[in-house]
Amino acid sequence: MKTEVIKLYENREDVTLTTYVLEDSPEMLAGKSRPAILICPGGGYMSCSDREAEPIAMKFASMGYHTFVLRYSTYMGGNAGGFPDISKPLPVKEECLYPTQMREIGQAMLIIREHAKAWKVDADRIAVCGFSAGAHNAAMYATNWHTDTISEYFHEDKEKFRPAAAILGYTLSDYIFMRDNTEKRSPMDVAFFKASNTAFLGTAEPSEELLDEVSPARHVTENTPPMYLWATASDELVPVQHSLRMAHALAEHKIPFELHVFEEGPHGLGLATQSTAAAKSQVYPDAAKWADLAGCWLEKRFSFDLPEKTAFEEMLETGIIG
């Protein structure tokens, strides 16, 4: 496996693309290109979680995909688990405001495409994947990749940014619903939501227009790629309604999707196994099935170019061996 950390900005260490490129082998695909998964960890736009980064990359790599982890711009500068004091208003940091994070996915896509030949990446089959805020970022990209916000910013053809699929774990999909739902909850929940708004949108109380703009479930079109969605019914931080709203929007526009809602599990499960758990409270064997189910879903779109039989089997049949 070829691993490399690529900085997206020369003067910043916190925004990076880490490659997990599988080595070519004469026994597997033998020089043919593989599909890829671009992963965005969560962290409330405050940081990028380690639990939703490399372990996810390794899981999809075990399925035969090249994987990439994007640590996009966050309020705490990429520090895993970093969180500011939300007991008082946060100062605005211009370098981590929307639409920066969405554009960074676009930049990562350009980097992957630029190296597609050397890395043997099938540039037409790159999926975006995310969790929590990272899933929101991936969903924003999936519903905006074709807009001028991305293509004109980079002065590149829109097709270079097209994702082939999206995988969203416990995503936030509707900021207006999130605002209305949070207002009914505890003061701590309200404080967290306002802090996240400041980190991502530059204000604790964004306008209705801005909240609508960053609600991907409200902007699904025929350009939106097929999606795999998963969540838990007991998630209290980002309620399951977000995944349901996204699924409803996809159904309305006849975009292929698959949705799995598991009964139990808190927010931020990652793989829901001990490999991504900080405590036993994050291990849920039932919810852990999401990854293998996602693998089955991906195979329908990202099947490998395999011959019917191996060269050894053909030699046995023709009598060259035996």
Short mmCIF file of C-alpha atoms in Angstrom, two decimals:
data_model
loop_
_atom_site.label_atom_id
_atom_site.label_comp_id
_atom_site.label_asym_id
_atom_site.label_seq_id
_atom_site.Cartn_x
_atom_site.Cartn_y
_atom_site.Cartn_z
CA MET A 1 0.00 0.00 0.00
CA LYS A 2 1.25 3.45 -0.93
CA THR A 3 0.54 5.99 1.78
CA GLU A 4 1.31 9.66 1.42
CA VAL A 5 0.11 12.82 3.13
CA ILE A 6 -0.52 15.62 0.63
CA LYS A 7 -1.03 19.17 1.87
CA LEU A 8 -3.81 21.07 0.13
CA TYR A 9 -2.25 24.40 1.10
CA GLU A 10 1.48 25.08 1.22
CA ASN A 11 1.19 27.20 4.36
CA ARG A 12 -1.12 24.89 6.35
CA GLU A 13 -0.47 21.53 7.99
CA ASP A 14 -4.05 20.80 9.03
CA VAL A 15 -5.75 20.32 5.65
CA THR A 16 -4.45 17.15 4.05
CA LEU A 17 -5.28 14.28 1.74
CA THR A 18 -3.88 10.94 2.91
CA THR A 19 -3.59 8.23 0.28
CA TYR A 20 -4.13 4.52 0.85
CA VAL A 21 -3.34 3.26 -2.64
CA LEU A 22 -3.29 -0.51 -3.06
CA GLU A 23 -0.22 -1.99 -4.72
CA ASP A 24 -0.72 -3.49 -8.14
CA SER A 25 -0.37 -7.27 -8.24
CA PRO A 26 -0.30 -9.81 -11.09
CA GLU A 27 -2.60 -11.95 -8.94
CA MET A 28 -5.29 -9.27 -8.50
CA LEU A 29 -6.54 -7.09 -11.38
CA ALA A 30 -3.01 -7.14 -12.85
CA GLY A 31 -2.55 -3.56 -13.92
CA LYS A 32 -6.21 -2.61 -14.14
CA SER A 33 -7.59 0.46 -12.40
CA ARG A 34 -9.65 0.27 -9.22
CA PRO A 35 -12.51 2.45 -7.97
CA ALA A 36 -11.78 4.75 -5.03
CA ILE A 37 -13.47 6.08 -1.90
CA LEU A 38 -12.78 9.62 -0.65
CA ILE A 39 -13.53 9.80 3.08
CA CYS A 40 -14.47 12.87 5.15
CA PRO A 41 -14.33 12.30 8.93
CA GLY A 42 -16.84 14.01 11.21
CA GLY A 43 -16.28 16.35 14.11
CA GLY A 44 -18.96 19.05 14.04
CA TYR A 45 -16.77 21.24 11.80
CA MET A 46 -14.64 21.68 14.91
CA SER A 47 -12.12 18.93 14.13
CA CYS A 48 -11.68 15.74 12.09
CA SER A 49 -12.16 12.52 14.02
CA ASP A 50 -9.45 9.85 13.85
CA ARG A 51 -12.17 7.26 14.50
CA GLU A 52 -13.80 8.07 11.16
CA ALA A 53 -10.60 8.37 9.16
CA GLU A 54 -7.98 5.63 8.77
CA PRO A 55 -10.10 2.77 10.18
CA ILE A 56 -12.76 3.53 7.57
CA ALA A 57 -10.09 3.69 4.88
CA MET A 58 -8.75 0.30 5.94
CA LYS A 59 -12.23 -1.24 5.87
CA PHE A 60 -12.90 -0.14 2.31
CA ALA A 61 -9.33 -1.00 1.29
CA SER A 62 -10.01 -4.56 2.47
CA MET A 63 -12.82 -4.62 -0.10
CA GLY A 64 -10.31 -3.82 -2.84
CA TYR A 65 -10.81 -0.08 -3.21
CA HIS A 66 -8.20 2.64 -3.17
CA THR A 67 -9.07 4.97 -0.32
CA PHE A 68 -8.28 8.56 0.55
CA VAL A 69 -8.91 10.52 3.76
CA LEU A 70 -9.53 14.24 3.51
CA ARG A 71 -8.90 16.28 6.64
CA TYR A 72 -10.74 19.42 5.60
CA SER A 73 -10.72 22.86 7.23
CA THR A 74 -12.14 22.87 10.76
CA TYR A 75 -12.31 25.37 13.58
CA MET A 76 -9.66 23.64 15.70
CA GLY A 77 -7.29 23.18 12.79
CA GLY A 78 -7.62 19.44 12.29
CA ASN A 79 -6.88 18.43 15.88
CA ALA A 80 -8.72 15.17 16.43
CA GLY A 81 -11.19 15.56 19.27
CA GLY A 82 -10.39 19.25 19.61
CA PHE A 83 -13.21 21.39 20.90
CA PRO A 84 -13.35 25.05 21.95
CA ASP A 85 -14.98 26.55 25.03
CA ILE A 86 -18.60 27.01 23.94
CA SER A 87 -19.69 28.72 27.15
CA LYS A 88 -18.99 32.02 25.40
CA PRO A 89 -19.34 33.24 21.80
CA LEU A 90 -16.65 31.97 19.46
CA PRO A 91 -14.56 34.32 17.32
CA VAL A 92 -15.01 33.73 13.60
CA LYS A 93 -12.18 32.06 11.67
CA GLU A 94 -12.42 32.97 8.00
CA GLU A 95 -10.25 30.08 6.80
CA CYS A 96 -12.77 27.45 7.88
CA LEU A 97 -16.04 28.96 6.66
CA TYR A 98 -18.42 27.49 4.10
CA PRO A 99 -17.96 26.76 1.19
CA THR A 100 -14.27 26.07 1.91
CA GLN A 101 -14.80 22.46 3.01
CA MET A 102 -16.90 21.58 -0.02
CA ARG A 103 -14.28 23.07 -2.31
CA GLU A 104 -11.59 21.05 -0.56
CA ILE A 105 -13.42 17.89 -1.60
CA GLY A 106 -13.28 19.25 -5.14
CA GLN A 107 -9.56 19.89 -4.77
CA ALA A 108 -9.06 16.34 -3.49
CA MET A 109 -10.97 15.01 -6.49
CA LEU A 110 -8.66 16.94 -8.82
CA ILE A 111 -5.58 15.53 -7.06
CA ILE A 112 -6.88 11.97 -7.35
CA ARG A 113 -7.73 12.45 -11.02
CA GLU A 114 -4.33 14.01 -11.68
CA HIS A 115 -2.64 10.89 -10.30
CA ALA A 116 -5.21 8.42 -11.60
CA LYS A 117 -2.85 6.78 -14.09
CA ALA A 118 0.05 6.41 -11.65
CA TRP A 119 -2.19 5.21 -8.82
CA LYS A 120 -4.36 3.06 -11.13
CA VAL A 121 -7.55 4.78 -10.01
CA ASP A 122 -10.68 4.46 -12.11
CA ALA A 123 -11.38 8.20 -12.33
CA ASP A 124 -14.99 7.61 -13.38
CA ARG A 125 -15.73 5.63 -10.23
CA ILE A 126 -14.81 7.73 -7.22
CA ALA A 127 -17.27 7.82 -4.32
CA VAL A 128 -17.42 10.42 -1.58
CA CYS A 129 -18.00 9.12 1.93
CA GLY A 130 -18.53 10.91 5.22
CA PHE A 131 -19.74 10.72 8.78
CA SER A 132 -21.72 13.31 10.75
CA ALA A 133 -20.35 16.73 9.72
CA GLY A 134 -18.14 14.92 7.22
CA ALA A 135 -21.27 13.27 5.80
CA HIS A 136 -22.87 16.70 5.58
CA ASN A 137 -19.81 17.94 3.72
CA ALA A 138 -19.95 14.94 1.38
CA ALA A 139 -23.69 15.47 0.86
CA MET A 140 -23.12 19.15 0.12
CA TYR A 141 -20.53 18.15 -2.45
CA ALA A 142 -22.80 15.48 -3.94
CA THR A 143 -25.56 18.05 -4.48
CA ASN A 144 -23.27 20.90 -5.58
CA TRP A 145 -20.38 19.34 -7.54
CA HIS A 146 -21.82 20.65 -10.81
CA THR A 147 -22.33 24.24 -9.63
CA ASP A 148 -20.17 27.27 -10.32
CA THR A 149 -19.27 27.41 -6.62
CA ILE A 150 -16.81 24.60 -7.31
CA SER A 151 -15.96 24.50 -11.02
CA GLU A 152 -15.51 28.25 -11.52
CA TYR A 153 -13.44 28.50 -8.35
CA PHE A 154 -10.93 26.02 -9.79
CA HIS A 155 -11.43 27.05 -13.44
CA GLU A 156 -11.91 23.41 -14.38
CA ASP A 157 -14.51 21.49 -16.35
CA LYS A 158 -17.44 20.43 -14.18
CA GLU A 159 -17.13 16.77 -15.15
CA LYS A 160 -13.79 16.56 -13.35
CA PHE A 161 -15.68 16.95 -10.08
CA ARG A 162 -18.45 14.40 -10.66
CA PRO A 163 -18.72 11.78 -7.88
CA ALA A 164 -19.96 8.34 -8.88
CA ALA A 165 -21.65 7.65 -5.54
CA ALA A 166 -21.97 8.90 -1.98
CA ILE A 167 -21.91 7.01 1.32
CA LEU A 168 -23.32 8.98 4.25
CA GLY A 169 -23.18 7.86 7.88
CA TYR A 170 -25.51 9.59 10.37
CA THR A 171 -25.57 12.65 8.18
CA LEU A 172 -26.95 16.10 8.88
CA SER A 173 -29.04 16.92 5.82
CA ASP A 174 -31.40 19.75 6.79
CA TYR A 175 -30.13 22.70 8.82
CA ILE A 176 -33.57 24.27 9.13
CA PHE A 177 -34.93 21.08 10.68
CA MET A 178 -31.81 20.89 12.87
CA ARG A 179 -32.35 24.44 14.12
CA ASP A 180 -36.03 23.89 14.90
CA ASN A 181 -35.36 20.55 16.58
CA THR A 182 -32.41 21.85 18.63
CA GLU A 183 -34.42 24.78 20.00
CA LYS A 184 -36.61 22.25 21.85
CA ARG A 185 -33.66 20.58 23.55
CA SER A 186 -31.20 21.28 26.37
CA PRO A 187 -29.18 24.50 26.71
CA MET A 188 -26.01 22.49 26.02
CA ASP A 189 -27.45 21.22 22.73
CA VAL A 190 -28.35 24.78 21.75
CA ALA A 191 -24.86 26.01 22.69
CA PHE A 192 -23.23 23.24 20.63
CA PHE A 193 -25.40 24.02 17.60
CA LYS A 194 -24.61 27.73 17.80
CA ALA A 195 -20.89 27.03 18.19
CA SER A 196 -20.92 24.70 15.18
CA ASN A 197 -22.80 27.35 13.19
CA THR A 198 -20.14 29.91 14.05
CA ALA A 199 -17.36 27.51 13.08
CA PHE A 200 -18.95 26.58 9.77
CA LEU A 201 -21.11 29.55 8.78
CA GLY A 202 -19.53 32.45 10.64
CA THR A 203 -22.56 33.27 12.78
CA ALA A 204 -24.36 31.61 15.68
CA GLU A 205 -27.74 32.42 14.12
CA PRO A 206 -27.58 32.08 10.33
CA SER A 207 -30.33 33.45 8.13
CA GLU A 208 -33.10 31.24 6.79
CA GLU A 209 -31.61 31.60 3.31
CA LEU A 210 -28.16 30.44 4.42
CA LEU A 211 -29.58 27.51 6.39
CA ASP A 212 -31.51 26.46 3.30
CA GLU A 213 -28.40 26.76 1.14
CA VAL A 214 -26.44 24.35 3.35
CA SER A 215 -29.26 21.80 3.59
CA PRO A 216 -28.40 19.18 0.95
CA ALA A 217 -31.72 17.35 1.33
CA ARG A 218 -33.35 20.50 -0.05
CA HIS A 219 -31.10 20.60 -3.12
CA VAL A 220 -31.18 17.11 -4.58
CA THR A 221 -31.38 17.18 -8.39
CA GLU A 222 -30.90 14.81 -11.30
CA ASN A 223 -27.15 15.53 -10.96
CA THR A 224 -27.02 13.98 -7.47
CA PRO A 225 -25.22 10.61 -7.48
CA PRO A 226 -26.64 7.37 -6.04
CA MET A 227 -26.40 7.28 -2.26
CA TYR A 228 -25.99 4.79 0.55
CA LEU A 229 -27.36 6.11 3.84
CA TRP A 230 -27.14 4.66 7.31
CA ALA A 231 -28.08 5.90 10.76
CA THR A 232 -29.42 4.72 14.11
CA ALA A 233 -32.93 5.38 15.38
CA SER A 234 -31.60 6.27 18.83
CA ASP A 235 -29.13 8.96 17.67
CA GLU A 236 -29.94 11.99 19.82
CA LEU A 237 -27.34 14.41 18.45
CA VAL A 238 -28.22 14.16 14.75
CA PRO A 239 -31.70 12.59 14.65
CA VAL A 240 -32.49 9.89 12.12
CA GLN A 241 -34.93 12.26 10.42
CA HIS A 242 -31.94 13.76 8.59
CA SER A 243 -31.28 10.48 6.80
CA LEU A 244 -35.00 10.00 6.20
CA ARG A 245 -35.30 13.48 4.69
CA MET A 246 -32.38 12.81 2.39
CA ALA A 247 -33.88 9.48 1.37
CA HIS A 248 -37.23 11.17 0.68
CA ALA A 249 -35.55 13.79 -1.52
CA LEU A 250 -33.68 11.09 -3.44
CA ALA A 251 -36.89 9.15 -3.95
CA GLU A 252 -38.68 12.28 -5.17
CA HIS A 253 -35.99 12.77 -7.83
CA LYS A 254 -35.70 9.06 -8.64
CA ILE A 255 -32.05 8.91 -7.58
CA PRO A 256 -31.02 5.34 -6.64
CA PHE A 257 -30.36 4.94 -2.94
CA GLU A 258 -30.21 2.44 -0.12
CA LEU A 259 -31.11 3.33 3.47
CA HIS A 260 -30.37 1.35 6.62
CA VAL A 261 -31.67 2.49 10.01
CA PHE A 262 -30.42 0.41 12.92
CA GLU A 263 -32.47 0.41 16.11
CA GLU A 264 -29.72 1.09 18.63
CA GLY A 265 -26.54 3.12 18.83
CA PRO A 266 -25.46 6.66 19.75
CA HIS A 267 -24.11 9.27 17.38
CA GLY A 268 -20.60 8.85 16.01
CA LEU A 269 -20.28 5.07 15.88
CA GLY A 270 -17.70 4.90 13.11
CA LEU A 271 -17.46 1.21 12.26
CA ALA A 272 -19.43 0.43 15.45
CA THR A 273 -16.80 -2.17 16.34
CA GLN A 274 -13.98 -2.14 18.87
CA SER A 275 -11.63 -1.02 16.09
CA THR A 276 -13.14 2.50 16.23
CA ALA A 277 -14.43 2.51 19.80
CA ALA A 278 -13.16 4.68 22.63
CA ALA A 279 -15.44 2.76 25.01
CA LYS A 280 -17.80 -0.22 25.02
CA SER A 281 -20.66 2.24 24.55
CA GLN A 282 -19.54 2.63 20.93
CA VAL A 283 -19.66 -1.07 20.05
CA TYR A 284 -22.91 -2.16 18.42
CA PRO A 285 -22.67 -5.42 16.44
CA ASP A 286 -25.98 -4.83 14.67
CA ALA A 287 -25.07 -1.34 13.47
CA ALA A 288 -21.60 -2.62 12.53
CA LYS A 289 -23.24 -4.43 9.62
CA TRP A 290 -23.50 -1.11 7.78
CA ALA A 291 -20.00 -1.42 6.29
CA ASP A 292 -20.49 -4.84 4.73
CA LEU A 293 -23.91 -3.78 3.47
CA ALA A 294 -22.26 -0.73 1.93
CA GLY A 295 -19.75 -3.07 0.32
CA CYS A 296 -22.57 -5.05 -1.29
CA TRP A 297 -24.16 -1.82 -2.49
CA LEU A 298 -20.86 -0.60 -3.93
CA GLU A 299 -20.27 -3.84 -5.82
CA LYS A 300 -23.36 -3.14 -7.91
CA ARG A 301 -21.70 0.07 -9.13
CA PHE A 302 -18.01 -0.56 -8.61
CA SER A 303 -17.65 -4.16 -9.76
CA PHE A 304 -14.12 -5.06 -10.85
CA ASP A 305 -13.19 -6.00 -14.40
CA LEU A 306 -12.54 -9.66 -13.64
CA PRO A 307 -12.26 -12.56 -16.09
CA GLU A 308 -14.57 -15.52 -15.65
CA LYS A 309 -11.68 -17.79 -14.68
CA THR A 310 -8.10 -17.44 -13.51
CA ALA A 311 -5.22 -18.15 -15.87
CA PHE A 312 -4.40 -21.23 -13.79
CA GLU A 313 -7.95 -22.57 -14.13
CA GLU A 314 -7.82 -22.05 -17.90
CA MET A 315 -4.53 -23.92 -18.12
CA LEU A 316 -6.04 -26.83 -16.20
CA GLU A 317 -9.01 -26.94 -18.56
CA THR A 318 -6.87 -26.83 -21.70
CA GLY A 319 -4.58 -29.55 -20.41
CA ILE A 320 -1.47 -27.40 -20.29
CA ILE A 321 -1.18 -28.40 -16.63
CA GLY A 322 -2.07 -31.81 -15.30
#
